[in-house]
Tab-separated table of C-alpha atoms in Angstrom:
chain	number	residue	atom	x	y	z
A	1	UNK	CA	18.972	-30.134	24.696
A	2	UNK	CA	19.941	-32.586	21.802
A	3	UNK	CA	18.461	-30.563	18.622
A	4	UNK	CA	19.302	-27.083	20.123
A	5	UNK	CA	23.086	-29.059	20.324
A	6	UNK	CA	22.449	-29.910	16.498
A	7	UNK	CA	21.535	-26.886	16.125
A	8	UNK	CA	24.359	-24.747	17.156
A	9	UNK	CA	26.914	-28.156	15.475
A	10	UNK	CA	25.280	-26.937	11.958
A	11	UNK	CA	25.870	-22.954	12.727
A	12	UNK	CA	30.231	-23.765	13.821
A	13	UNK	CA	30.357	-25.669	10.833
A	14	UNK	CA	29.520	-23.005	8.536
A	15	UNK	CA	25.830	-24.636	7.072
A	16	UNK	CA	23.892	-22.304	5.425
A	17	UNK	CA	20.709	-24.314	6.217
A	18	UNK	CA	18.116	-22.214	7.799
A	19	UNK	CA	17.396	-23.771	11.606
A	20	UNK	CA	13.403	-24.819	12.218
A	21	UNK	CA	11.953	-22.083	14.573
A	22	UNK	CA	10.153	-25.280	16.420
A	23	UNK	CA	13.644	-26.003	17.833
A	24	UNK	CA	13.830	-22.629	19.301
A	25	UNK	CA	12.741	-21.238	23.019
A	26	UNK	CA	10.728	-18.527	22.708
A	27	UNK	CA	12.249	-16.370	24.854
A	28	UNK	CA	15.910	-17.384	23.563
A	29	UNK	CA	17.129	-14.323	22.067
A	30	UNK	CA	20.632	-15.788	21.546
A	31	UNK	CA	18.790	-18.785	19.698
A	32	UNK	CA	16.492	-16.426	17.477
A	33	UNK	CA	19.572	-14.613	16.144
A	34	UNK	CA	21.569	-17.411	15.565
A	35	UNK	CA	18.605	-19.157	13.487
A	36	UNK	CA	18.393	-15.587	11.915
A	37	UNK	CA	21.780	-15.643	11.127
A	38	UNK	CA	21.831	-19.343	9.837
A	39	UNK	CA	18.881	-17.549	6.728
A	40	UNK	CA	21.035	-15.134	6.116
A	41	UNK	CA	24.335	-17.201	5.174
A	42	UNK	CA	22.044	-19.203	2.821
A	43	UNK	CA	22.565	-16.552	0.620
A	44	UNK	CA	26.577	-16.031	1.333
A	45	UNK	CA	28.148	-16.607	-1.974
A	46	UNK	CA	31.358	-17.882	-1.353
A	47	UNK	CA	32.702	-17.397	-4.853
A	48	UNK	CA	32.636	-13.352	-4.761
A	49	UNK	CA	32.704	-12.732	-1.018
A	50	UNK	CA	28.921	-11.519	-0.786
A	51	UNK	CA	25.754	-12.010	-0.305
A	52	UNK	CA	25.119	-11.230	-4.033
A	53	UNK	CA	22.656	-11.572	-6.228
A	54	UNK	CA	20.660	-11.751	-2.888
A	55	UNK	CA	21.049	-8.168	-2.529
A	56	UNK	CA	23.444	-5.625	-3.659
A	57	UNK	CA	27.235	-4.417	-3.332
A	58	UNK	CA	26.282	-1.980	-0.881
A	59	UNK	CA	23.902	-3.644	0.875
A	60	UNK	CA	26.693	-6.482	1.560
A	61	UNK	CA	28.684	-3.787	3.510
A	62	UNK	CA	25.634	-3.685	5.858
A	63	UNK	CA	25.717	-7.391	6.068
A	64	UNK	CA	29.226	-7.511	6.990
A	65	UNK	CA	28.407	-5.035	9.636
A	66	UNK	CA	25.511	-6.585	10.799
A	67	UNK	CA	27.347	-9.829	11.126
A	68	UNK	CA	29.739	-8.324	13.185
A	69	UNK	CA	27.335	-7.312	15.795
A	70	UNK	CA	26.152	-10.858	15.985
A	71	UNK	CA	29.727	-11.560	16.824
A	72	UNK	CA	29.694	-9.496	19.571
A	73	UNK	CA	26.856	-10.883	21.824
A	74	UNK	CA	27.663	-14.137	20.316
A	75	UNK	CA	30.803	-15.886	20.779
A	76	UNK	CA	29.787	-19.631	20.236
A	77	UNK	CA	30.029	-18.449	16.030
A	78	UNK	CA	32.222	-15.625	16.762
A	79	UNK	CA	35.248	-17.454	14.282
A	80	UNK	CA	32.574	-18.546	12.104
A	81	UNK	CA	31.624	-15.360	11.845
A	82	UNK	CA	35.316	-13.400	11.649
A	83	UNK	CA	36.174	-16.253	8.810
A	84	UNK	CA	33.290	-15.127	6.944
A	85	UNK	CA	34.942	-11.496	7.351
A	86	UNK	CA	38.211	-12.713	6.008
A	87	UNK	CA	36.696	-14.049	2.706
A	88	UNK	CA	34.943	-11.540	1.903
A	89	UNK	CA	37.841	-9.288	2.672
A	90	UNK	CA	40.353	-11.384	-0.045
A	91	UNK	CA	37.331	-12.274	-2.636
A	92	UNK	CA	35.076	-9.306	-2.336
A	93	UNK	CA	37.882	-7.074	-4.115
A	94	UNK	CA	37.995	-9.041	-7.783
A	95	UNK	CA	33.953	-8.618	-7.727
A	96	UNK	CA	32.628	-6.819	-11.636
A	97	UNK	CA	29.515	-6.371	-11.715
A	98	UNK	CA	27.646	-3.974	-14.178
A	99	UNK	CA	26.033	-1.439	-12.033
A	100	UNK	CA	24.944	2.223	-11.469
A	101	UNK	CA	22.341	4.114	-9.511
A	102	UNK	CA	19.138	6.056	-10.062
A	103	UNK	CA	17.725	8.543	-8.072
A	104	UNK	CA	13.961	8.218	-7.674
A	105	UNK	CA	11.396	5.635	-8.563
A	106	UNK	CA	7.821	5.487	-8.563
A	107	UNK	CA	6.358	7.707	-6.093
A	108	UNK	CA	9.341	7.846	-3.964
A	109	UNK	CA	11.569	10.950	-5.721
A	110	UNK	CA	13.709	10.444	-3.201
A	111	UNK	CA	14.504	6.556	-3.341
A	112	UNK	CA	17.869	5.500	-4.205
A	113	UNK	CA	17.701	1.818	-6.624
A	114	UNK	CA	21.064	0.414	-7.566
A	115	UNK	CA	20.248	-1.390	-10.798
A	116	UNK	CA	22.625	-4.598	-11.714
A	117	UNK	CA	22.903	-5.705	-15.578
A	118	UNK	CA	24.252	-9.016	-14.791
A	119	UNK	CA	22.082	-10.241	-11.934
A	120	UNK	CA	19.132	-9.759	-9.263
A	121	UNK	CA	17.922	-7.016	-9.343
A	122	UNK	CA	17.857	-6.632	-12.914
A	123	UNK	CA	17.479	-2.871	-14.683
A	124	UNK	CA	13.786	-2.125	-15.225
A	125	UNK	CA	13.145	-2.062	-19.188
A	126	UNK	CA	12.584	2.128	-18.927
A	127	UNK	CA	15.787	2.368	-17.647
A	128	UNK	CA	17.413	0.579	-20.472
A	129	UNK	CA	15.733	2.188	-22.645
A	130	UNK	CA	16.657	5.666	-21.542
A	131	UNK	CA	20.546	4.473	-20.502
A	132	UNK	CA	21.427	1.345	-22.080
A	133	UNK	CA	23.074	-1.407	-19.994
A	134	UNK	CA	24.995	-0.567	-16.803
A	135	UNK	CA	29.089	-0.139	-17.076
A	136	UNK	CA	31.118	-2.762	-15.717
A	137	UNK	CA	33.150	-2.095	-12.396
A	138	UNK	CA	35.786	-3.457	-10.850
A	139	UNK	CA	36.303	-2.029	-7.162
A	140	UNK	CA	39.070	-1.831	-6.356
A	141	UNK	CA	39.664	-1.029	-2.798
A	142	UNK	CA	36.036	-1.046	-2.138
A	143	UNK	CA	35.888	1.897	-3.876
A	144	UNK	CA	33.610	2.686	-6.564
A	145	UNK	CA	31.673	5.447	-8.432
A	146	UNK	CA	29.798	6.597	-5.428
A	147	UNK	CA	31.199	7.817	-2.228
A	148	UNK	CA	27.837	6.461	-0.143
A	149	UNK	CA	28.890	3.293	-0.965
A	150	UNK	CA	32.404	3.799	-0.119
A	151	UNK	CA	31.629	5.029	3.370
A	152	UNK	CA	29.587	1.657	3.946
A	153	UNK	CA	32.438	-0.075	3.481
A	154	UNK	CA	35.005	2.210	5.497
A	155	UNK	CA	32.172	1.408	8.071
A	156	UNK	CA	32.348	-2.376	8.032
A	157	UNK	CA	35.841	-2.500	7.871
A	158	UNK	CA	35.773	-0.420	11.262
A	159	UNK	CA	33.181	-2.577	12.786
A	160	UNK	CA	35.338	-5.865	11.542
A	161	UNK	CA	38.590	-3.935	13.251
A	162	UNK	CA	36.769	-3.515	16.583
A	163	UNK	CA	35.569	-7.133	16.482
A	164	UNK	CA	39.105	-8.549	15.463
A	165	UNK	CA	41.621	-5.604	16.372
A	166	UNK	CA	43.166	-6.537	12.812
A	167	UNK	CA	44.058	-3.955	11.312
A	168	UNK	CA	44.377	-4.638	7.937
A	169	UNK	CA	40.600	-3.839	8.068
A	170	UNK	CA	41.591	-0.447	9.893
A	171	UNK	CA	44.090	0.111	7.014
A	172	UNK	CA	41.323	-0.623	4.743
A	173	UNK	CA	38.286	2.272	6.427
A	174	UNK	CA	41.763	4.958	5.455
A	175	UNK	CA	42.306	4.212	2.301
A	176	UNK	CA	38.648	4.537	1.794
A	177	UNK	CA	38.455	7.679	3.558
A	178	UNK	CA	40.871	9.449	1.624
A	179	UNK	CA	39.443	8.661	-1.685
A	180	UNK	CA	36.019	10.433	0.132
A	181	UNK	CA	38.471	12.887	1.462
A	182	UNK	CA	39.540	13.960	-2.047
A	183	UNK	CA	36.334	15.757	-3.067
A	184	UNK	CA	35.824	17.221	0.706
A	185	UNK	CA	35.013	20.879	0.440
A	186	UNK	CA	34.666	21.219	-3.098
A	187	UNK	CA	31.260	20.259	-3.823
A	188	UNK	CA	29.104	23.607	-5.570
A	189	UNK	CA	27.545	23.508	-1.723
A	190	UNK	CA	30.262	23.508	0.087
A	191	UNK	CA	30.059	26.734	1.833
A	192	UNK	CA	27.599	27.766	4.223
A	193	UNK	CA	26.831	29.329	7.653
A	194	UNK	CA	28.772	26.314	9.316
A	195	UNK	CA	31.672	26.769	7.148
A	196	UNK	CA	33.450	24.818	4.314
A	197	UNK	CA	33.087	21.142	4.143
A	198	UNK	CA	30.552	18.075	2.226
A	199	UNK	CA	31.193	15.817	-0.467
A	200	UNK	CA	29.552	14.588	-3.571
A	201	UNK	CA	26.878	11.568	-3.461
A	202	UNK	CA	28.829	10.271	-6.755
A	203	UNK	CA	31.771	11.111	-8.829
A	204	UNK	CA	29.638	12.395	-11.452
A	205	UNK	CA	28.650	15.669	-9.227
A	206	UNK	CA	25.302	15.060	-9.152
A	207	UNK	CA	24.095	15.467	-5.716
A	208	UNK	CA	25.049	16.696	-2.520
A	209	UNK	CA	22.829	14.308	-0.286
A	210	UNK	CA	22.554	13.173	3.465
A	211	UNK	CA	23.807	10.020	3.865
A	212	UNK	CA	27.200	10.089	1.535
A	213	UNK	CA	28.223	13.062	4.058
A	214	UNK	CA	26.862	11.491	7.281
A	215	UNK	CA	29.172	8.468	6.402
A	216	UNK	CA	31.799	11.017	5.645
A	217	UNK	CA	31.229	12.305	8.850
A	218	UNK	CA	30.837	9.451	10.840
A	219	UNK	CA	34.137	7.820	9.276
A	220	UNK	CA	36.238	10.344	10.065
A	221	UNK	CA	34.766	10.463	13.518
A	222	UNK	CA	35.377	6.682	13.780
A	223	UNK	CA	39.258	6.551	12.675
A	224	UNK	CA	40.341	9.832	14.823
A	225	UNK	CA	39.559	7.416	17.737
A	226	UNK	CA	41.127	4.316	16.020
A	227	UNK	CA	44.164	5.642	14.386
A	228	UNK	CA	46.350	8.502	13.310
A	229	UNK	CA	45.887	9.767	9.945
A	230	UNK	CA	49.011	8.642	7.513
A	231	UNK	CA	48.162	11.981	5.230
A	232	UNK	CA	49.161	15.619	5.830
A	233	UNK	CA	47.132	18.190	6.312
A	234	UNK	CA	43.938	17.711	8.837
A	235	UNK	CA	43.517	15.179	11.151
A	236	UNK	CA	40.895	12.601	11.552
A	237	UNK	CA	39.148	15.011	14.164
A	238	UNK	CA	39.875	18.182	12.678
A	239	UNK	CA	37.965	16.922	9.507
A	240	UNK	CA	34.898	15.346	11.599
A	241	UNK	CA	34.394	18.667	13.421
A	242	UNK	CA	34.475	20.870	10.235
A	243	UNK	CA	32.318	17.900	8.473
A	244	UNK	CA	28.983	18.541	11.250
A	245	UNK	CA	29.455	22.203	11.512
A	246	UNK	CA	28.934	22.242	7.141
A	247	UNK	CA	26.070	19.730	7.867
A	248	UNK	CA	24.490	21.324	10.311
A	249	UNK	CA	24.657	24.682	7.856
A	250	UNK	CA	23.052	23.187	5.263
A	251	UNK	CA	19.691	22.975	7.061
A	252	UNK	CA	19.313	19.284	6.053
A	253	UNK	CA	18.838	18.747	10.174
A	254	UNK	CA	15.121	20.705	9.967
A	255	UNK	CA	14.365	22.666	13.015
A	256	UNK	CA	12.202	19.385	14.479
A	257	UNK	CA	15.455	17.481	14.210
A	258	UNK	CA	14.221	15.283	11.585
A	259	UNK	CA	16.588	15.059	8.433
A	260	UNK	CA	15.550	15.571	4.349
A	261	UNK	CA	17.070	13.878	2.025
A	262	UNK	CA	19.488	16.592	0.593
A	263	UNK	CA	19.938	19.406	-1.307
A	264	UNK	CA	18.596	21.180	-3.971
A	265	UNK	CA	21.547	21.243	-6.918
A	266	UNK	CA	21.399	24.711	-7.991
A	267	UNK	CA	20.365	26.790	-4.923
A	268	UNK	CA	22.075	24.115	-2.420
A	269	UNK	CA	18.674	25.001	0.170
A	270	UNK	CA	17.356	21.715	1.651
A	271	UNK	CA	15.153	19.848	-0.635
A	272	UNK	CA	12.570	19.076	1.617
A	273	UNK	CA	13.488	15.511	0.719
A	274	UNK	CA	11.785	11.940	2.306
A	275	UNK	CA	12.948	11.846	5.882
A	276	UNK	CA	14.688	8.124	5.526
A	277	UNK	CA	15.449	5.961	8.745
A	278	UNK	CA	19.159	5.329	7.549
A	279	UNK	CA	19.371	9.181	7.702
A	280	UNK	CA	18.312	9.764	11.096
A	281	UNK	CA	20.600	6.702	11.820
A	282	UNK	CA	24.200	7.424	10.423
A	283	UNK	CA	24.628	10.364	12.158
A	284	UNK	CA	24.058	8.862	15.712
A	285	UNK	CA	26.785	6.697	15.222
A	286	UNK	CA	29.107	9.740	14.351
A	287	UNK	CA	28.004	12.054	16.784
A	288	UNK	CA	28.782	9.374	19.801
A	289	UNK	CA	32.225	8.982	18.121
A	290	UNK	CA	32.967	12.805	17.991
A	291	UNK	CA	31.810	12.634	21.247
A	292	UNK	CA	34.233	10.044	22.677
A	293	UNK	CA	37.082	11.698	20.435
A	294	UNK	CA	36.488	15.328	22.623
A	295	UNK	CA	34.788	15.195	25.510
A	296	UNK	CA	32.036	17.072	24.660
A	297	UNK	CA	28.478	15.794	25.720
A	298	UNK	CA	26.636	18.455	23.363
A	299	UNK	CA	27.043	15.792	20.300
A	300	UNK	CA	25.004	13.129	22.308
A	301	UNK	CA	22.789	15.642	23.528
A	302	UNK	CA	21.972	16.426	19.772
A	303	UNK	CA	22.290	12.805	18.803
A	304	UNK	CA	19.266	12.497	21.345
A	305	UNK	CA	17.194	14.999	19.616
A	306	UNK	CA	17.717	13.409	15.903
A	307	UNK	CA	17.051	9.887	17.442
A	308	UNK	CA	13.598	11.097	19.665
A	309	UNK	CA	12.485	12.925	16.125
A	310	UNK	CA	13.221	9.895	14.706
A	311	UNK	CA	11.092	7.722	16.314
A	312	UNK	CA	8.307	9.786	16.947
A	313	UNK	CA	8.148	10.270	13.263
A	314	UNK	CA	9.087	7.030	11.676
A	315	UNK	CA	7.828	4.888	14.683
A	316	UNK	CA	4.509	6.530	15.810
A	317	UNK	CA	3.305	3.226	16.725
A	318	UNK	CA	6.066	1.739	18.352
A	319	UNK	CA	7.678	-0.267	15.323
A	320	UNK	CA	9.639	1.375	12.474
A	321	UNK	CA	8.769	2.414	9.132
A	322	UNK	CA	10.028	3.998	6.060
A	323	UNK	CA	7.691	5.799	3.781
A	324	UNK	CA	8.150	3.303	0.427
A	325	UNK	CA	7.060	0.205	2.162
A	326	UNK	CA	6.329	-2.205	1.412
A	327	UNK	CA	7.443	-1.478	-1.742
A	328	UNK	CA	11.212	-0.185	-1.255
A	329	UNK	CA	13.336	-2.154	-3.789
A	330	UNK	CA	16.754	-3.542	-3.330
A	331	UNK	CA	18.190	-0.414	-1.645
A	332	UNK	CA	15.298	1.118	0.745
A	333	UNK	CA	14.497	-2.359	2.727
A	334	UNK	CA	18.418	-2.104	4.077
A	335	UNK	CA	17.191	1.634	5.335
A	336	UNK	CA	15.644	0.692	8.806
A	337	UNK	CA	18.337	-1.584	10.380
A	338	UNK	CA	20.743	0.873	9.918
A	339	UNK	CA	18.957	3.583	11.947
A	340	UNK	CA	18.515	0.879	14.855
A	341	UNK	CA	22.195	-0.266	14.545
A	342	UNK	CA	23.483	3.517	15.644
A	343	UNK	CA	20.714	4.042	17.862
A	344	UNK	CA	22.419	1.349	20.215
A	345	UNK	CA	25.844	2.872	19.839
A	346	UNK	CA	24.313	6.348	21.190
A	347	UNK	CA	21.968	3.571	24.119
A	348	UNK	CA	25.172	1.958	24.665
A	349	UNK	CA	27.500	5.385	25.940
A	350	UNK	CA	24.188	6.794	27.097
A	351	UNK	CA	20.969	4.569	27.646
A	352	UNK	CA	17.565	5.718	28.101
A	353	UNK	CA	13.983	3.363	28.606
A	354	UNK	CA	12.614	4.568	25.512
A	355	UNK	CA	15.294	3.240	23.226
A	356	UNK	CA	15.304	0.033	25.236
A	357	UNK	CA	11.446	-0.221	24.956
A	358	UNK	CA	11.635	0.403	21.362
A	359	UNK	CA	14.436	-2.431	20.772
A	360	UNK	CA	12.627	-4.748	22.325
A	361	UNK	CA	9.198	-3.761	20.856
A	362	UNK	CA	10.893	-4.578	17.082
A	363	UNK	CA	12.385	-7.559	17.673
A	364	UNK	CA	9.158	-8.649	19.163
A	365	UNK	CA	7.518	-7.374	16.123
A	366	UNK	CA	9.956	-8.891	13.652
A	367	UNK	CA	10.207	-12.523	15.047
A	368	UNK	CA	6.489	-12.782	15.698
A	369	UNK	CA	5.066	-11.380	12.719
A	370	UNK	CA	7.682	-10.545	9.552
A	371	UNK	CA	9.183	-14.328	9.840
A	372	UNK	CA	8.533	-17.274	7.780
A	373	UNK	CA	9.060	-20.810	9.002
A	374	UNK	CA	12.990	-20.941	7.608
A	375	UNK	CA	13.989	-18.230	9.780
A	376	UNK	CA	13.756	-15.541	6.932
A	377	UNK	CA	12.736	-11.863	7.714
A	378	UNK	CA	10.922	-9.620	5.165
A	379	UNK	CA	11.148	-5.866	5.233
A	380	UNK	CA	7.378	-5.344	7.189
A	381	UNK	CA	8.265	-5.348	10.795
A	382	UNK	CA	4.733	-5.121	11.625
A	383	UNK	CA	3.959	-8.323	8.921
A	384	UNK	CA	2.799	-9.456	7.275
A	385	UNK	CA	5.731	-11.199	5.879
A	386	UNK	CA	6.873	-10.201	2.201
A	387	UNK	CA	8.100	-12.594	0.335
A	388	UNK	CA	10.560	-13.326	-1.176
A	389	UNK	CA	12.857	-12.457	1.979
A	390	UNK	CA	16.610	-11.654	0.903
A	391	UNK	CA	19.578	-10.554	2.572
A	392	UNK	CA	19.003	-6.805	2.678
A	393	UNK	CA	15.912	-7.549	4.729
A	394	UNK	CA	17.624	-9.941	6.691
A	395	UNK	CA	20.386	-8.313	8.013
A	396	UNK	CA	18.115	-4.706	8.357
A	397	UNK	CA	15.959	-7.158	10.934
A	398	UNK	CA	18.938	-8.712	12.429
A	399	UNK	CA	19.968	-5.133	13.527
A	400	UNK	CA	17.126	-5.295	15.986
A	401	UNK	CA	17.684	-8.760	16.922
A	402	UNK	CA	21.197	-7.561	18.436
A	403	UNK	CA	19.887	-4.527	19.292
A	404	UNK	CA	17.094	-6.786	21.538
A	405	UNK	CA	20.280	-9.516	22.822
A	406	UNK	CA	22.674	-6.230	24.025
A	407	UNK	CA	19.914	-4.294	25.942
A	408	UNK	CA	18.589	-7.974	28.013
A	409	UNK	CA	15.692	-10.022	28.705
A	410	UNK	CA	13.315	-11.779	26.532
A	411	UNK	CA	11.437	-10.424	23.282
């Protein structure tokens, strides 16, 4: 087919134009995510690395990741794709932005907003008023004054590693790891029923949350399977294992296997926090990998029960939802593609209809309803679409999209 040819010419030459859905088979789910993938390198910036001021530093560790799936059911931009990786690999490094975080906003107590001073999305006036302009950064490392963001990274450089077996980007996940390794265990909740063992949310100590000590988790679970660690003292696994048995004592995992946001500061008891979707996501991921590191089926067994809570609560109707939409700011519209991302890993070493079902039923969802004509996807999967579209919500909704090309058959 002569446009589908121009088509995929413009996508192996790097264009950033976003690919006319008219050109596209419906039931093409190769197609779809390449024209999905087309929107969301509109918004590359090739002069940092990142899809910034799109979206956020964070939030371009996602993309990276996201974009590495796509290389994986995709090999007709596979190098595109893996050059993309390198750049942002050399460039991303020298990146300064002026940045911190907040924890709450609106309604949503529990919603984490990165706030930029120097580009999209700017600070709110109240909070410039209360704190003044954001410090400057420089990241060196990929690592910066929070440890969440950290493990994002240590993630996509693992995902770029499996993809490319360089491993520079394994090198990379380490170095990240120990600087989360540093504050392991010595957190004012750091001893419980399970043991010794969590992390700070920031360097500031001023949270013990979920997801920094998921990705903790899960990045230690990742490398004992990659690599041996350089350090003394623990290895890779030893750390993993202690990590899930602290988790599991906090009580952040409630009894229905749905997971709060973290814990409270002074008592360290669960907070009763908003049950996120990247928090019933991040662990999947880390449980299959602790699984695969010993042997033990119990881990998928429980990553099961966290993934069935999941979507029975965050999915009663089939699609996926977080509780701030549509209004979830730069940070909560990555939330949902992350929980859909480790849902495959845990369908791929274990599948089951439901999860299957449910990948399909999204990307369905997404492509017929939260698209515009460029290809763009907004953070409703049900629709209507949101605009503006930006790469946080695009590469969330691409996590479905592979998700829907791995498990088969048209959406």
């Amino acid at each position: 087919m002569l446009i589908q040819g121009f088509v995929n010419l413009l996508l192996l030459a790097g264009s950033t134009a976003p690919v006319n859905s008219a050109t596209i088979p419906r039931d093409a789910s190769e197609d779809k995510l390449e024209a999905a993938y087309g929107a969301l390198q509109q918004w590359y910036n090739h002069s940092n690395g990142l899809w910034i001021p799109s979206t956020g530093w964070w939030n371009s560790a996602n993309c990276l990741t996201v974009i590495t799936g796509v290389a994986t059911v995709d090999t007709r931009i596979k190098q595109q794709i893996e050059d993309v990786i390198t750049e942002t690999f050399v460039k991303a490094p020298h990146y300064s932005p002026e940045m911190a975080k907040v924890m709450g906003t609106g309604n949503e107590r529990y919603l984490m907003q990165t706030v930029y001073g120097d580009q999209w999305p700017y600070p709110p006036p109240a909070y410039l008023q209360q704190h003044g302009r954001p410090q400057r950064h420089t990241f060196k490392n990929f690592l910066n004054d929070y440890y969440d963001d950290e493990g994002w990274w240590a993630l996509g450089w693992i995902a770029a590693y499996d993809l490319t077996h360089d491993r520079r980007y394994l090198r990379q996940a380490g170095i990240i790891f120990e600087d989360m390794y540093s504050v392991f265990g010595k957190t004012n909740c750091s001893k419980n029923s399970g043991g010794i063992g969590g992390i700070w949310w920031d360097k500031s100590h001023t949270y013990v949350n979920a997801i920094a000590n998921e990705l903790f988790f899960s990045t230690a679970a990742s490398l004992a399977n990659r690599a041996k660690r350089s350090s003394s003292g623990p290895t890779y696994l030893d750390i993993a294992k202690q990590q899930l048995a602290w988790f599991k004592g906090t009580g952040m995992i409630g009894d229905n296997f749905a997971i709060n946001d973290g814990l409270v500061q002074q008592t360290c008891n669960n907070n009763g926090g908003t049950i996120w979707t990247y928090n019933q996501g991040v662990i999947l991921g880390g449980l299959v990998e602790l699984s695969k590191a010993t042997h033990d089926n119990s881990y998928v067994e429980l990553a099961h029960n966290i993934a069935n809570a999941a979507i029975a609560t965050l999915a009663p109707d089939g699609i996926l939802k977080d509780p701030c939409e549509p209004n979830c700011g730069a940070d909560g519209a990555q939330f949902k593609g992350i929980f859909v991302r480790n849902l495959l890993i845990l369908h791929k070493i274990n599948p089951r209809d439901i999860y299957r079902d449910f990948f399909k039923r999204n990307a369905r969802s997404i492509w017929d309803h939260d698209r515009n004509r460029r290809n763009e996807l907004s953070i409703s999967w049900t629709g209507p679409f949101v605009s503006p579209a930006n790469a946080s919500t695009q590469s969330s909704a691409m996590d479905s999209l592979v998700a829907a090309v791995v498990v088969g058959g048209p959406y």
